[in-house]
Amino acid sequence: MNNDIQTALIVLVVGMITVFVILALVVLTGEILIRIVNRFFANPPSSQAHLSSADTNVATPLETRGIPKQTLAAIVSTVDIITEGKGKIKDIHTK
Amino acid sequence: MNNDIQTALIVLVVGMITVFVILALVVLTGEILIRIVNRFFANPPSSQAHLSSADTNVATPLETRGIPKQTLAAIVSTVDIITEGKGKIKDIHTK
Amino acid sequence: MNNDIQTALIVLVVGMITVFVILALVVLTGEILIRIVNRFFANPPSSQAHLSSADTNVATPLETRGIPKQTLAAIVSTVDIITEGKGKIKDIHTK
Amino acid sequence: MNILERLFEMTALGELIESPLTLVMFALAFVLLYLGIKKRFEPLLLVPIAFGLLLANFPGGQMNVIQATADNGLLKMTILEIAKEYGIMNMLYYLLIKTGLLPPLIFLGVGAMTDFGPMLRNLRLAFFGAAAQIGIFTVLISAVAMGFTLKQAGALGIIGGADGPTAIYTSIVLAPELLGPIAIAAYSYMALVPVIIPFVVRFTTTESELKIHMKKQEKLYPSKTKIKNLRTVKIIFPIALGTIVSLLVPSSVPLVGMLLFGNLIKEIGSDTNRLFKAASETIMNTATIFLGLCVGATMTADTFLNSQTLMIVVGGFIAFAVSIFGGIMAVKIYNIFSKKKINPLIGATGLSAVPMASRVANDIALKYDPSNHILQYAMSSNISGVIGSAVAAGVLISFLS
Amino acid sequence: MNILERLFEMTALGELIESPLTLVMFALAFVLLYLGIKKRFEPLLLVPIAFGLLLANFPGGQMNVIQATADNGLLKMTILEIAKEYGIMNMLYYLLIKTGLLPPLIFLGVGAMTDFGPMLRNLRLAFFGAAAQIGIFTVLISAVAMGFTLKQAGALGIIGGADGPTAIYTSIVLAPELLGPIAIAAYSYMALVPVIIPFVVRFTTTESELKIHMKKQEKLYPSKTKIKNLRTVKIIFPIALGTIVSLLVPSSVPLVGMLLFGNLIKEIGSDTNRLFKAASETIMNTATIFLGLCVGATMTADTFLNSQTLMIVVGGFIAFAVSIFGGIMAVKIYNIFSKKKINPLIGATGLSAVPMASRVANDIALKYDPSNHILQYAMSSNISGVIGSAVAAGVLISFLS
Amino acid sequence: MNILERLFEMTALGELIESPLTLVMFALAFVLLYLGIKKRFEPLLLVPIAFGLLLANFPGGQMNVIQATADNGLLKMTILEIAKEYGIMNMLYYLLIKTGLLPPLIFLGVGAMTDFGPMLRNLRLAFFGAAAQIGIFTVLISAVAMGFTLKQAGALGIIGGADGPTAIYTSIVLAPELLGPIAIAAYSYMALVPVIIPFVVRFTTTESELKIHMKKQEKLYPSKTKIKNLRTVKIIFPIALGTIVSLLVPSSVPLVGMLLFGNLIKEIGSDTNRLFKAASETIMNTATIFLGLCVGATMTADTFLNSQTLMIVVGGFIAFAVSIFGGIMAVKIYNIFSKKKINPLIGATGLSAVPMASRVANDIALKYDPSNHILQYAMSSNISGVIGSAVAAGVLISFLS
Ligand code: NA
Ligand code: NA
Ligand code: NA
């Protein structure tokens, strides 16, 4: 097989992987971002009434253990999205 | 006579010829263009009613001999302008 | 004393002098300009009625000795500002 | 006579007699002007390209771009030397185009005019903007097989990204000698999206697929997260995405980074309104005019009228078609595994050509089911297709240059 | 004392004492500012020229343009080296002016602001824009006889074209060392058209000629073709004319081609509105500000205060007067052979200086016959005079550079 | 595996592992974005600086500015070579920033947006803009003592001028390697003026001083000359001042001259409206966007994370505080000798940071006496502080470069 065509094939594979990874990250980043903002920066009028199911996965006591609110939200949202809502966080320990 | 002045004289002659030729072409192009547009792209409301005398020089049957309309108009208008309205096209043959 | 620090000290002195001189000239130029404009280019409606005290220092006859009006005003205003209103011009001679 | 001879020499008539093919270039200019003005094919680019082409065809005006070669030393010349020797069009070309400056500046303006709202509201559909980049790489391989160099093949393939500035940027970096035909092909096919998408859709989808009703599916299987503070999300999003892209595909930063910066200064609002106006008006409009003229000026009979141009025209079309096909197939595969079905037209718009592709997809969907408004959904993959092809361009540049 | 010495060295007082003629340059700057601001002589150019002159006169600010010579190697330096060594004004001069870039960009803007409508409606009168270029070539010959080089003489003559950007472009190409006085003479005389035209008209025309009534003549001997679709004509006209000029006088394409492109993007309308705004606002305004400042910065006591400047001032006036004379004579000769008479004022406006010359001609006509409104007719030869002098500039450049 | 390796190489992950401090730069970018967007600290500059920083941190994108050294030959390269070799951000940096072009262009815009009216109405107060430059020179000496070179110390000191473009211009000329931290310090402290001025005022003034009532003093000891034709004064003032400055401090002409030219074309009014729009919109906005991005792009972990940056942050604060102190002291000294007292807050605003310093001073005055509106008075020394620091920059450049 021609050397150039082999390079072209590698570029095809690398290129499509990269595009898929980046757009997957676009989706993931967007989802995490929306959840964090929803939880901590929701606009006053519509904040507590419309909590999405994902957000209610987190028990409120978690928030009082000295872990910054934003970090917590990031962890929670990430787990939530990656496990497609099946994983739930029960507790987080800080050493 | 000084060589530079001779060059300057040549530039005078060439320059004025060029300027006259270009502005003559501006006039000619404009006239042809107006006639072509008048004949084939006239705005609907005022199209057939205000045919200028120049346009009526061309007999309508000419248009049906397989010569594209625009080409025809260009030829007709050119002859018309160059002969200052005295020449008339009676027929055009395509081989 | 370090050579660089000596240079820095010179720059301090020169710099502050320059800044003070330039801003003094800003004030001076502005004052002279305002007086010249007030005297010779005042807007019609409010011109003669609101002559400031500085302007009245100049006796009107001065203006008729062949010295251009603007030059005269510049001289008068400058003297006026520099002497803080104490100096008065009695006459100007042209050779 | 002496004067008449010199008069004749001053004109370009001699050159026209020597290379009568220049008339073909004039004809091409008139066709492009007709398409741009009368048919309204991307007039902002095609009109300047066509007029640049018109002005470029006679050397006496020094309005044609001379490609740099090892011999003519153009790459070593200063801007002033280029202007003195080759005229202002070459100056503009070597200052603004050959440096690769204008496409990122246009992306800055595009970003300032892009609203990521529809994409954020239907985020998961953005994923289909990835599959629709397959035409780029497929044509890359085919073009190499047809005898193009790797760099030229990459520049040709990027036409399948359906994004003008991306195609021009990639061409400048990889194969500047093909810039003219690639730019024309890219913008022409983008204008022809209302013809190409239905053509591909007809051969790859069934009526029942085209009737998949997005809103009803959404109600059956709700998945979207309601956005409670859109303004904050829209401000943080370009920052977050810019960080990720600059980390993972640095070679696409000149395009994607500028796009996201433009978007950020738009979303911040009145505090950065001066920057927004500079990006979306001053810089954008000026860049467009010079880009068009210079691209047009690269095309002369010698460089344009050859078999490569023809292959670019054909290859570009294939890249477009394969990209649309890829997007549709990705949806079909997704539908096999998911209960919640997606209309394959959402895949077809992954190509980009924003926002025309979305409008075309919406029209097709409405033809099959007048209640099936898919515009908002299509916009998601449509916008993500812009990012997708800019990332693909980054990969091509990173591997081939 | 050491500090006071260094303080004194920092100022330009030493230089002022060495070359007290600099005071004359200051006076010139004030006169130009007075003319521009108070007398409203072409303020868009004269104000920046005057302020540029004001800032340029002391070397410490590096705001004066240094002409490139064989010794100083300026033509070989990169933009960055020029900026580092000679300051930003030289950078702007060598990047924007010396390259010849700004005049074509200003012509782009002029084109976008020109309406060819009046010319198209009275097309045959456009021909008189040719005769009014005779001053250019007459002064060329005289200047050569007076000892100017051919190039300098050409740059001097072009003042007779009564068109600022054309004069500046020609000077840059043929005799950059004369740019300052030529630009000032060109813009000053353009502003003085309300004085110069009546002056020439008084000595060359009779009262009965000035009373020739254009509308009555038109009714007696109708010749005009009614335009039935002005928009289409206006769109095709710049394309057609651009093709002709690029074929016949390629060296005038940087000026005429840009003018026609600017006009085209205006006439197309909303589809190319972004390009129109870039051409007529962004590019035009920015180019004007930099052109003015840089032209002003070329003038220092050394380069300006000499007999050449005086000869340029005199020669420029003669060029203007002869051009007006030529236009008037062309009409008179036409009137000998034609039953349909033309008012000689139509010839006088062939000079260009759009639209002031037309207004002046109209005022004179109305003074002799209050019903004789000739503005629309005058505009035809007036606009064609712009094309005429740009073509003449192309011929000068082609033959002399 | 081969493909995964090449995939990894394409990303910047390897570089991140090698120099993990880059994460600190990311954090800095986020902090600056937070300050610019949320806290509204000079968003027009801090947002582009922060985004430029974000895009710059990985070499693959070629968006980071490479400082020219004797080895890399950057100063000898043409613009095209720089773009090809180092990417568009370096091209912009070496064309627009390193040449020193953008700060004067921004001053042109600042001038076009400055109204000298308040200063002309309270002219004598303008004198206090001089004393408030003392921080510049004090920190110059301290920095030299701390081990900075003279040039670096000058660039550091100019932060005390409280004027962004002046600080950037001086840094470019004297110490381009410190441009990033100096620009950030200058703009951050300008944004922090509402904190810094009260802080200094508290330690240096008494309540009775802060209660000095400007309008009552004016009535007791009237001194002002009523302006009878403000428009004429405003037009002649920039011309006169430009002449004086170009004669006495030529090295400050690129800044002050452009400021005054911008002001002149504003004051002339409709006749030069096109120039005004170019200066205050087109050029200003575009220059701001490129200045910000390029300044941000100069900062990478290597060049930024060191003790010098810390010293600049501390030194910049001291320069600010000493400048405010100097202005206050000058008023206090004046008050010893004069019957007519001046509120020391008028001295505090001599720093510049227009118009925020004046607003802060006004607020403090009103807190002590609700009838003591000092805004108009404060604006006089405030505006003159801009001229003062530009003149100081000229002195620094003239002596140290
Ligand atoms: Na795409
Ligand atoms: Na003319
Ligand atoms: Na200041």
mmCIF file with all atom_site columns, N, CA and C in Angstrom, chain A residues 1-7 9-10:
data_model
loop_
_atom_site.group_PDB
_atom_site.id
_atom_site.type_symbol
_atom_site.label_atom_id
_atom_site.label_alt_id
_atom_site.label_comp_id
_atom_site.label_asym_id
_atom_site.label_entity_id
_atom_site.label_seq_id
_atom_site.pdbx_PDB_ins_code
_atom_site.Cartn_x
_atom_site.Cartn_y
_atom_site.Cartn_z
_atom_site.occupancy
_atom_site.B_iso_or_equiv
_atom_site.pdbx_formal_charge
_atom_site.auth_seq_id
_atom_site.auth_comp_id
_atom_site.auth_asym_id
_atom_site.auth_atom_id
_atom_site.pdbx_PDB_model_num
ATOM 1  N N  . MET A 1 1  ? 0.845  -1.203 0.000  1.00 0.00 ? 1  MET A N  1
ATOM 2  C CA . MET A 1 1  ? 0.000  0.000  0.000  1.00 0.00 ? 1  MET A CA 1
ATOM 3  C C  . MET A 1 1  ? 0.873  1.244  0.000  1.00 0.00 ? 1  MET A C  1
ATOM 4  N N  . ASN A 1 2  ? 0.458  2.175  -0.808 1.00 0.00 ? 2  ASN A N  1
ATOM 5  C CA . ASN A 1 2  ? 1.178  3.439  -0.930 1.00 0.00 ? 2  ASN A CA 1
ATOM 6  C C  . ASN A 1 2  ? 1.348  4.097  0.432  1.00 0.00 ? 2  ASN A C  1
ATOM 7  N N  . ASN A 1 3  ? 2.518  4.701  0.636  1.00 0.00 ? 3  ASN A N  1
ATOM 8  C CA . ASN A 1 3  ? 2.842  5.320  1.915  1.00 0.00 ? 3  ASN A CA 1
ATOM 9  C C  . ASN A 1 3  ? 1.932  6.507  2.231  1.00 0.00 ? 3  ASN A C  1
ATOM 10 N N  . ASP A 1 4  ? 1.684  7.329  1.200  1.00 0.00 ? 4  ASP A N  1
ATOM 11 C CA . ASP A 1 4  ? 0.829  8.502  1.390  1.00 0.00 ? 4  ASP A CA 1
ATOM 12 C C  . ASP A 1 4  ? -0.592 8.092  1.783  1.00 0.00 ? 4  ASP A C  1
ATOM 13 N N  . ILE A 1 5  ? -1.079 7.031  1.136  1.00 0.00 ? 5  ILE A N  1
ATOM 14 C CA . ILE A 1 5  ? -2.429 6.586  1.464  1.00 0.00 ? 5  ILE A CA 1
ATOM 15 C C  . ILE A 1 5  ? -2.485 6.087  2.895  1.00 0.00 ? 5  ILE A C  1
ATOM 16 N N  . GLN A 1 6  ? -1.394 5.440  3.331  1.00 0.00 ? 6  GLN A N  1
ATOM 17 C CA . GLN A 1 6  ? -1.349 4.981  4.721  1.00 0.00 ? 6  GLN A CA 1
ATOM 18 C C  . GLN A 1 6  ? -1.437 6.182  5.669  1.00 0.00 ? 6  GLN A C  1
ATOM 19 N N  . THR A 1 7  ? -0.640 7.234  5.375  1.00 0.00 ? 7  THR A N  1
ATOM 20 C CA . THR A 1 7  ? -0.727 8.452  6.184  1.00 0.00 ? 7  THR A CA 1
ATOM 21 C C  . THR A 1 7  ? -2.157 8.996  6.175  1.00 0.00 ? 7  THR A C  1
ATOM 22 N N  . LEU A 1 9  ? -4.866 7.424  5.768  1.00 0.00 ? 9  LEU A N  1
ATOM 23 C CA . LEU A 1 9  ? -5.725 6.570  6.594  1.00 0.00 ? 9  LEU A CA 1
ATOM 24 C C  . LEU A 1 9  ? -5.546 6.891  8.080  1.00 0.00 ? 9  LEU A C  1
ATOM 25 N N  . ILE A 1 10 ? -4.277 7.048  8.489  1.00 0.00 ? 10 ILE A N  1
ATOM 26 C CA . ILE A 1 10 ? -4.029 7.405  9.893  1.00 0.00 ? 10 ILE A CA 1
ATOM 27 C C  . ILE A 1 10 ? -4.720 8.731  10.222 1.00 0.00 ? 10 ILE A C  1
#
